[in-house]
Coordinates of C-alpha atoms in Angstrom, one line a residue:
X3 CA -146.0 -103.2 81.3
X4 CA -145.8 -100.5 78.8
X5 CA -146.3 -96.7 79.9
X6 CA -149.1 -95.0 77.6
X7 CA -147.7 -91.4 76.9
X8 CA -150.0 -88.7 75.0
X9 CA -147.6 -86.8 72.3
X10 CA -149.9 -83.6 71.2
X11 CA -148.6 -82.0 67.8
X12 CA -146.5 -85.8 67.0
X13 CA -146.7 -84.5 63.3
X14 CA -144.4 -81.8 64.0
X15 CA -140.4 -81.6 64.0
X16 CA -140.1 -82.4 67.8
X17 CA -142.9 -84.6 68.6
X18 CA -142.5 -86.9 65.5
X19 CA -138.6 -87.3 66.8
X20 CA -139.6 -87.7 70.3
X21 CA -142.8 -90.4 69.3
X22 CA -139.8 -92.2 67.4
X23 CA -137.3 -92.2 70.5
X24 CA -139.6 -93.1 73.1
X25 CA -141.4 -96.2 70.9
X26 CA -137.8 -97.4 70.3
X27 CA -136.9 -97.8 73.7
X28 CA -139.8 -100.6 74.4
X29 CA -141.1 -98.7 77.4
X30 CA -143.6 -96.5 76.4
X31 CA -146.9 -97.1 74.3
X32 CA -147.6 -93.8 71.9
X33 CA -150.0 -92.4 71.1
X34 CA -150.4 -89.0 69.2
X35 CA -152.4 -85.9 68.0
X36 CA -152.3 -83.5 65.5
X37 CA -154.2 -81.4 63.8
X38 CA -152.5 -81.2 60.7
X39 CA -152.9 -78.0 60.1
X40 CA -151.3 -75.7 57.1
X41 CA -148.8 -73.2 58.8
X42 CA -146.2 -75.2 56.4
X43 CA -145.7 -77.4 53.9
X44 CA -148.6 -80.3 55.1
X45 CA -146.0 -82.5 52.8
X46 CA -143.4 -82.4 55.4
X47 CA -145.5 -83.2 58.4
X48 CA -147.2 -86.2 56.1
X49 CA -144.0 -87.7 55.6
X50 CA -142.8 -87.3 59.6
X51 CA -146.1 -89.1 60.1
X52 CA -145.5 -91.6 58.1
X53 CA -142.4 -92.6 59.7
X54 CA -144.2 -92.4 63.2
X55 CA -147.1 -94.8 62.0
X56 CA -144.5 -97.1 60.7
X57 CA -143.5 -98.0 63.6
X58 CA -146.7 -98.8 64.9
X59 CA -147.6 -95.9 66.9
X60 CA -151.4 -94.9 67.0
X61 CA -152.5 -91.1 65.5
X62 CA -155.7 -89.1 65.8
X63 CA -155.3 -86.1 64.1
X64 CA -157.3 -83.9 66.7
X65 CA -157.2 -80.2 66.8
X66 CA -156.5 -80.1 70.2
X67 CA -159.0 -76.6 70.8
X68 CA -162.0 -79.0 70.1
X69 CA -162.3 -80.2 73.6
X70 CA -165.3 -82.8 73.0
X71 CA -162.6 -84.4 70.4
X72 CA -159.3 -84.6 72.7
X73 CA -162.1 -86.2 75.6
X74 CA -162.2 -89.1 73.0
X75 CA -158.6 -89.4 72.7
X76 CA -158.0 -89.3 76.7
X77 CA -161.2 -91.5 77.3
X78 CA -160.0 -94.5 75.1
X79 CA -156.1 -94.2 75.7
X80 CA -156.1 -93.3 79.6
X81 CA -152.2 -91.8 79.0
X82 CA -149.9 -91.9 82.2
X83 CA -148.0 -89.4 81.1
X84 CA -148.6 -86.3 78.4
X85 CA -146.3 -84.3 76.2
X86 CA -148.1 -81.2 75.0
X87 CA -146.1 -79.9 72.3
X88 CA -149.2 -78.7 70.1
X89 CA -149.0 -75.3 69.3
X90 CA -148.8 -72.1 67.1
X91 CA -145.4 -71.5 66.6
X92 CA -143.1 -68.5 64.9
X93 CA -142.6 -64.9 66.7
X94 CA -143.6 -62.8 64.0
X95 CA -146.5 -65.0 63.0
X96 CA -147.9 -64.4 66.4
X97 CA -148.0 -60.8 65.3
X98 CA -150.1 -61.6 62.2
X99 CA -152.3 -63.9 63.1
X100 CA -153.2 -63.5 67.1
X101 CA -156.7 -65.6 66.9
X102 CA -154.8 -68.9 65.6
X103 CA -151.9 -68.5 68.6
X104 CA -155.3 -68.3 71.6
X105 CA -157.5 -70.7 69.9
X106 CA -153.8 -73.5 70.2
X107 CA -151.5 -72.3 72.8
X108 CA -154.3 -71.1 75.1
X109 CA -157.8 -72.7 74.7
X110 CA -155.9 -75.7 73.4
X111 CA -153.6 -76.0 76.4
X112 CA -156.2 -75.7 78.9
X113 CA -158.2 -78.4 77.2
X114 CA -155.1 -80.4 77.0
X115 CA -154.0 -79.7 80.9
X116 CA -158.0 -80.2 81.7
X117 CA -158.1 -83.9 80.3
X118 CA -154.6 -85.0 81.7
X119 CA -156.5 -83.3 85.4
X120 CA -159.1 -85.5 85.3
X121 CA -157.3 -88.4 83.8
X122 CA -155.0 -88.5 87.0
X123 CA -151.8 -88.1 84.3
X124 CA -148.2 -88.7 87.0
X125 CA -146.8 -86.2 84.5
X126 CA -147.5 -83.0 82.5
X127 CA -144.8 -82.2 80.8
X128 CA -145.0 -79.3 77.8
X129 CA -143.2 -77.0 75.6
X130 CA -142.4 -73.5 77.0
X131 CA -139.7 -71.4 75.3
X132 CA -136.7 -69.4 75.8
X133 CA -139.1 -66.1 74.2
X134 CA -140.3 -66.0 77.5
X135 CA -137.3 -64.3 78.6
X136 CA -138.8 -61.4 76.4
X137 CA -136.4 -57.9 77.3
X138 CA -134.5 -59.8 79.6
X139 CA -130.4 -59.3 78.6
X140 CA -128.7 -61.1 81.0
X141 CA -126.5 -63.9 79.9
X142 CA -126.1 -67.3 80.5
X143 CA -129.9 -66.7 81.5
X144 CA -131.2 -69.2 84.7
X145 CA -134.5 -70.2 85.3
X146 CA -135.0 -67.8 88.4
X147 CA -134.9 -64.6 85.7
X148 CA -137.4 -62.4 84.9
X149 CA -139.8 -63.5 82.5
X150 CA -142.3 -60.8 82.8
X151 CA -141.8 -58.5 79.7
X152 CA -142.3 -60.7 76.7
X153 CA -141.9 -59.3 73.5
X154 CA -144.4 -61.4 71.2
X155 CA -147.8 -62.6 71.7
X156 CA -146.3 -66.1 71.2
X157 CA -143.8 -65.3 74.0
X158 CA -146.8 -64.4 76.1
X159 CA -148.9 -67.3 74.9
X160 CA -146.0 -69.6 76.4
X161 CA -145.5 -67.3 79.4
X162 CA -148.7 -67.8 80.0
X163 CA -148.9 -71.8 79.9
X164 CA -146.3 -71.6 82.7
X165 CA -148.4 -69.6 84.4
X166 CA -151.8 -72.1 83.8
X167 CA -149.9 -75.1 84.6
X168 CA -148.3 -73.7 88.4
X169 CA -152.0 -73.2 89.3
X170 CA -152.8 -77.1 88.5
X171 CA -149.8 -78.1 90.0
X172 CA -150.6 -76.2 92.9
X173 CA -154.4 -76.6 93.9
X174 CA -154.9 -79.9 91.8
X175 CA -151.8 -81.2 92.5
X176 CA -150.9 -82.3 89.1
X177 CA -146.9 -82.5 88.4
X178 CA -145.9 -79.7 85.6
X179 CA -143.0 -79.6 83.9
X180 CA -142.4 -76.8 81.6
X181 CA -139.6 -77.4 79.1
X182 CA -138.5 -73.5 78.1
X183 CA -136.7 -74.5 74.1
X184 CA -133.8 -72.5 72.8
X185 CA -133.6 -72.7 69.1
X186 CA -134.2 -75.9 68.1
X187 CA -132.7 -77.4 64.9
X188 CA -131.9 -80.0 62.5
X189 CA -133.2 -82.6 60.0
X190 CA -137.4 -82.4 59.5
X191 CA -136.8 -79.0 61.2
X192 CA -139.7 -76.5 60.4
X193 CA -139.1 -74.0 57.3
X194 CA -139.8 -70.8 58.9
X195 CA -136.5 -71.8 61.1
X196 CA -133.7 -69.6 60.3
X197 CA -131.2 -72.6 60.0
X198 CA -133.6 -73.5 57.0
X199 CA -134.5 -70.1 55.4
X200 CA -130.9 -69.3 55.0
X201 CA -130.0 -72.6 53.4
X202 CA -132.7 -72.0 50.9
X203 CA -132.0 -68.9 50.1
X204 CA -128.7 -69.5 49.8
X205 CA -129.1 -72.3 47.2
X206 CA -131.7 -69.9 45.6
X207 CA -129.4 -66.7 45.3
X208 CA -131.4 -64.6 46.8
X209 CA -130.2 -62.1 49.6
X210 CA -130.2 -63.3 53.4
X211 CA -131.7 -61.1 55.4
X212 CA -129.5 -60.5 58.7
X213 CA -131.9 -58.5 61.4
X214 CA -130.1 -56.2 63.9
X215 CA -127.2 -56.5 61.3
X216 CA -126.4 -60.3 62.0
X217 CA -125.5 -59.7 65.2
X218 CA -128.1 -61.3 67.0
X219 CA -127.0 -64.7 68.8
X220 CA -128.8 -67.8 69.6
X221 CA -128.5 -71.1 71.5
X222 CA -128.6 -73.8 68.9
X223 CA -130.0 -77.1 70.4
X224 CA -130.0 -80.1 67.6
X225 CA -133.2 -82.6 68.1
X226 CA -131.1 -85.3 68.6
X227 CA -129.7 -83.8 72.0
X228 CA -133.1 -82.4 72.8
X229 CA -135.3 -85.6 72.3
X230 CA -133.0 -87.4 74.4
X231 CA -133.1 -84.8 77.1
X232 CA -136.9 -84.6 76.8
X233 CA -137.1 -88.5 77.6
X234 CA -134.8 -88.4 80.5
X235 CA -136.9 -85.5 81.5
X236 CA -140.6 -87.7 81.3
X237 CA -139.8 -90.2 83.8
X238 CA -138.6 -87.5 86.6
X239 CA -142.3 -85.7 87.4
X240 CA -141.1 -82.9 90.0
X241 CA -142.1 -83.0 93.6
X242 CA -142.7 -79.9 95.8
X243 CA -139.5 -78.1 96.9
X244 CA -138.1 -77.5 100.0
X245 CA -136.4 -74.5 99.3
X246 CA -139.4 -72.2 98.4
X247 CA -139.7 -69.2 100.0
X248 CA -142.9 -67.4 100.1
X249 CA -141.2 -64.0 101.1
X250 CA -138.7 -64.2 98.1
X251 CA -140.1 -66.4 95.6
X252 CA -137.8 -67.9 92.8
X253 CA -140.0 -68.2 90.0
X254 CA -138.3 -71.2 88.7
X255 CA -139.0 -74.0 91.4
X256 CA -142.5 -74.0 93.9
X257 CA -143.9 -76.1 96.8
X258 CA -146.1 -77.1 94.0
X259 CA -145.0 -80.2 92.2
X260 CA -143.7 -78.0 89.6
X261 CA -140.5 -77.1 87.6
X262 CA -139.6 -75.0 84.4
X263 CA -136.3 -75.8 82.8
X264 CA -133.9 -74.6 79.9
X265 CA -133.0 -76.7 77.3
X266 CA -129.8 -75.4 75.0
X267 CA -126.7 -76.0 75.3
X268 CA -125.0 -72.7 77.2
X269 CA -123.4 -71.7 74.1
X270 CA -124.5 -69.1 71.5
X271 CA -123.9 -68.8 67.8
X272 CA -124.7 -65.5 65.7
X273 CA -126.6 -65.5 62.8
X274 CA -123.4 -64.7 60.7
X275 CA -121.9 -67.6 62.3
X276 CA -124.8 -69.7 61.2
X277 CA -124.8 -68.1 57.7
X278 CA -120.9 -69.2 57.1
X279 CA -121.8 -72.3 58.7
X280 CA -123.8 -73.3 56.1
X281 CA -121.6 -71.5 53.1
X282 CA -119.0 -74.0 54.1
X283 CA -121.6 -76.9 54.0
X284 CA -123.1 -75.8 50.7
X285 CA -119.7 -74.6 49.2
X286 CA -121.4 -71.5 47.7
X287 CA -121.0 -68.0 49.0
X288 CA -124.5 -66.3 50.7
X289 CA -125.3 -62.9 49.6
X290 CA -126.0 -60.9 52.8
X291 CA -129.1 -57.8 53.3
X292 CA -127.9 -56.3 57.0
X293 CA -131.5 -54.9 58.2
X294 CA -132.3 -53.4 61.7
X295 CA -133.5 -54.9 64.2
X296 CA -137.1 -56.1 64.5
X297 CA -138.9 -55.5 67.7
X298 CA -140.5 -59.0 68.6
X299 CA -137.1 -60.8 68.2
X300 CA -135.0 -61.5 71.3
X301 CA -131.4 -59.9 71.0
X302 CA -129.4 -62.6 72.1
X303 CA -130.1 -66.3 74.0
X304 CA -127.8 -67.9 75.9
X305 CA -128.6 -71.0 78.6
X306 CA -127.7 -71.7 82.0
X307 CA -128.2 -75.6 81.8
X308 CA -126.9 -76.4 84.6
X309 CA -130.2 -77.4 86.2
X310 CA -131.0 -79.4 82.8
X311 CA -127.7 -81.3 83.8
X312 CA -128.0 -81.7 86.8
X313 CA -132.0 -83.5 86.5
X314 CA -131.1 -85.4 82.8
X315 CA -127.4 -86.0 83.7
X316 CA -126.9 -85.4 80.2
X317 CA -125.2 -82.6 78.2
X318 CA -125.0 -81.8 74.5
X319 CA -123.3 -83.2 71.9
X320 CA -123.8 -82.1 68.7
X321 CA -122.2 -78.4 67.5
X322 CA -123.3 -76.0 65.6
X323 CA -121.3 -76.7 63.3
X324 CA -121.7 -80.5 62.8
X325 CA -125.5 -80.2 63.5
X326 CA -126.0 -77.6 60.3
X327 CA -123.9 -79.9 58.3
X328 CA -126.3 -82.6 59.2
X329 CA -128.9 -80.3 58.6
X330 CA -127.8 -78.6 55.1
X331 CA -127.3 -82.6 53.9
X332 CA -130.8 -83.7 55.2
X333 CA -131.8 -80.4 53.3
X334 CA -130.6 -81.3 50.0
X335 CA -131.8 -84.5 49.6
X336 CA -135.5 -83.1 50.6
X337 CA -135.7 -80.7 47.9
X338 CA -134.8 -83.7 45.0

């Protein structure tokens, strides 16, 4: 018998990849929500859809802060397992538009973590990100780090989820797992991605903007390697550890079923690196606008994945350099 998993935001880059993954492997029956919504071009998430329904896999498009609405979707699918990815996304958009970021990644995620409560769900597993690190500098970065000075009200948002989802995991007993994203890239990747915004610009001749004078670095994680990570990571739900200490906490593992884990790869790539990247791909030279630094972006991200590896037993693959070739190809054909 097939496992019913709930994918929330399957329209977007991740979920749609992940929806497609999981469906293929004949174990899981899909279902997803969306809202659709216009933070980008709707085209792109119509035509991810598209490839999702294709393949049989049942949509509501559900804005997931409308509580009465994701009831329906929970009452009539009964998931055994959820993957919240629905959310506001973007750093600086978080700083322009604060309302959109707690009706999604806070009302919605409570609605979301409320349904998969009562619905007895064996596994809550949802996107966190690496932003919660916020001021913290220290590099590779583990799970145990600080996360308590976040630098964006997206990075808070997502801090906060973490937070939401130990107390279930705790006094409901519900088994969390919070998945804390690097930089995410790759074909059907979101436009405000800086992988994409230099390509285009690029191709347009317009000046690439480099903030803190390209020398901010990131972990580059390409969807292939993290949908395959992400569905070796649904079957595992976390069980209450051992090793907790209530007189010197780790923040990353509980004697709540509960876990937060990196996904990257442990290597970082600066933006200039990613800029010449794609020059080489493109065969045409970038021209480059070196700007300070802006205050809600991270400096640098860097992974410890060692505990990624060690619950997955899987690393990798894909460079940086093959994945934005991959990319930059993908890219091409999308804008003819």
């Amino acid at each position: 018998m097939k496992t019913t998993v709930c994918i929330t935001g399957i329209a977007g880059f991740i979920g749609s990849r992940l929806a497609l993954k999981l469906a293929s492997s004949g174990k899981y029956l899909v279902v997803g929500i969306d809202s659709l919504n216009d933070y980008y071009d709707l085209a792109l998430k119509q035509k991810r859809l598209a490839e999702v329904q294709a393949q049989g896999i049942v949509f509501h498009q559900v804005n997931i802060a409308n509580l009465v609405k994701v009831k329906e979707v929970f009452a009539k699918h009964n998931p055994s397992i959820v993957v919240n990815l629905a959310a506001e996304a973007g750093v600086r958009y978080s700083l322009e538009q604060p309302q959109a970021f707690v009706d999604s990644n806070l009302q919605g995620f409570v609605n979301i973590i409320e349904c998969a409560r009562h619905g007895k769900v064996k596994h809550f597993v949802y996107a966190s990100s690496s932003s919660v690190y916020g001021l913290n500098g220290l590099l590779p970065i583990n799970e145990s780090a600080s996360s308590d000075h976040p630098t964006s009200l997206y990075a808070a948002s997502k801090k906060a989820n973490e937070s939401i989802a130990h107390a279930y995991a705790h006094s409901l007993g519900l088994p969390c797992t919070g998945m804390r994203f690097f930089s995410v890239y790759g074909p059907s990747g979101r436009p405000d991605m800086a992988v994409w915004l230099f390509t285009k610009k690029i191709l347009e001749g317009t000046p690439v903007q480099l903030f803190n004078k390209g020398n901010h670095t990131r972990d580059l994680i390409y969807i292939d390697d993290l949908v395959e990570i992400i569905s070796r990571i649904i079957p595992k739900p976390p069980k209450p550890n051992k090793a907790f200490n209530p007189k010197k906490p780790d923040s990353s593992i509980s004697s709540a079923p509960y876990r937060v884990v990196n996904l990257g790869t442990g290597t970082a790539t600066s933006l200039k690196d990613m800029v010449h990247a794609i020059e080489k791909a493109l065969g045409k030279k970038a021209i480059i606008q070196l700007l300070p630094r802006q205050k809600a972006d991270s400096l640098d991200t860097k992974c410890n994945t060692k505990l990624m590896i060690a619950l997955t037993k899987y690393k990798p693959k894909v460079s940086a350099q093959k994945g934005i070739e991959q990319f930059v190809k993908w890219y091409l054909k999308w804008q003819h």
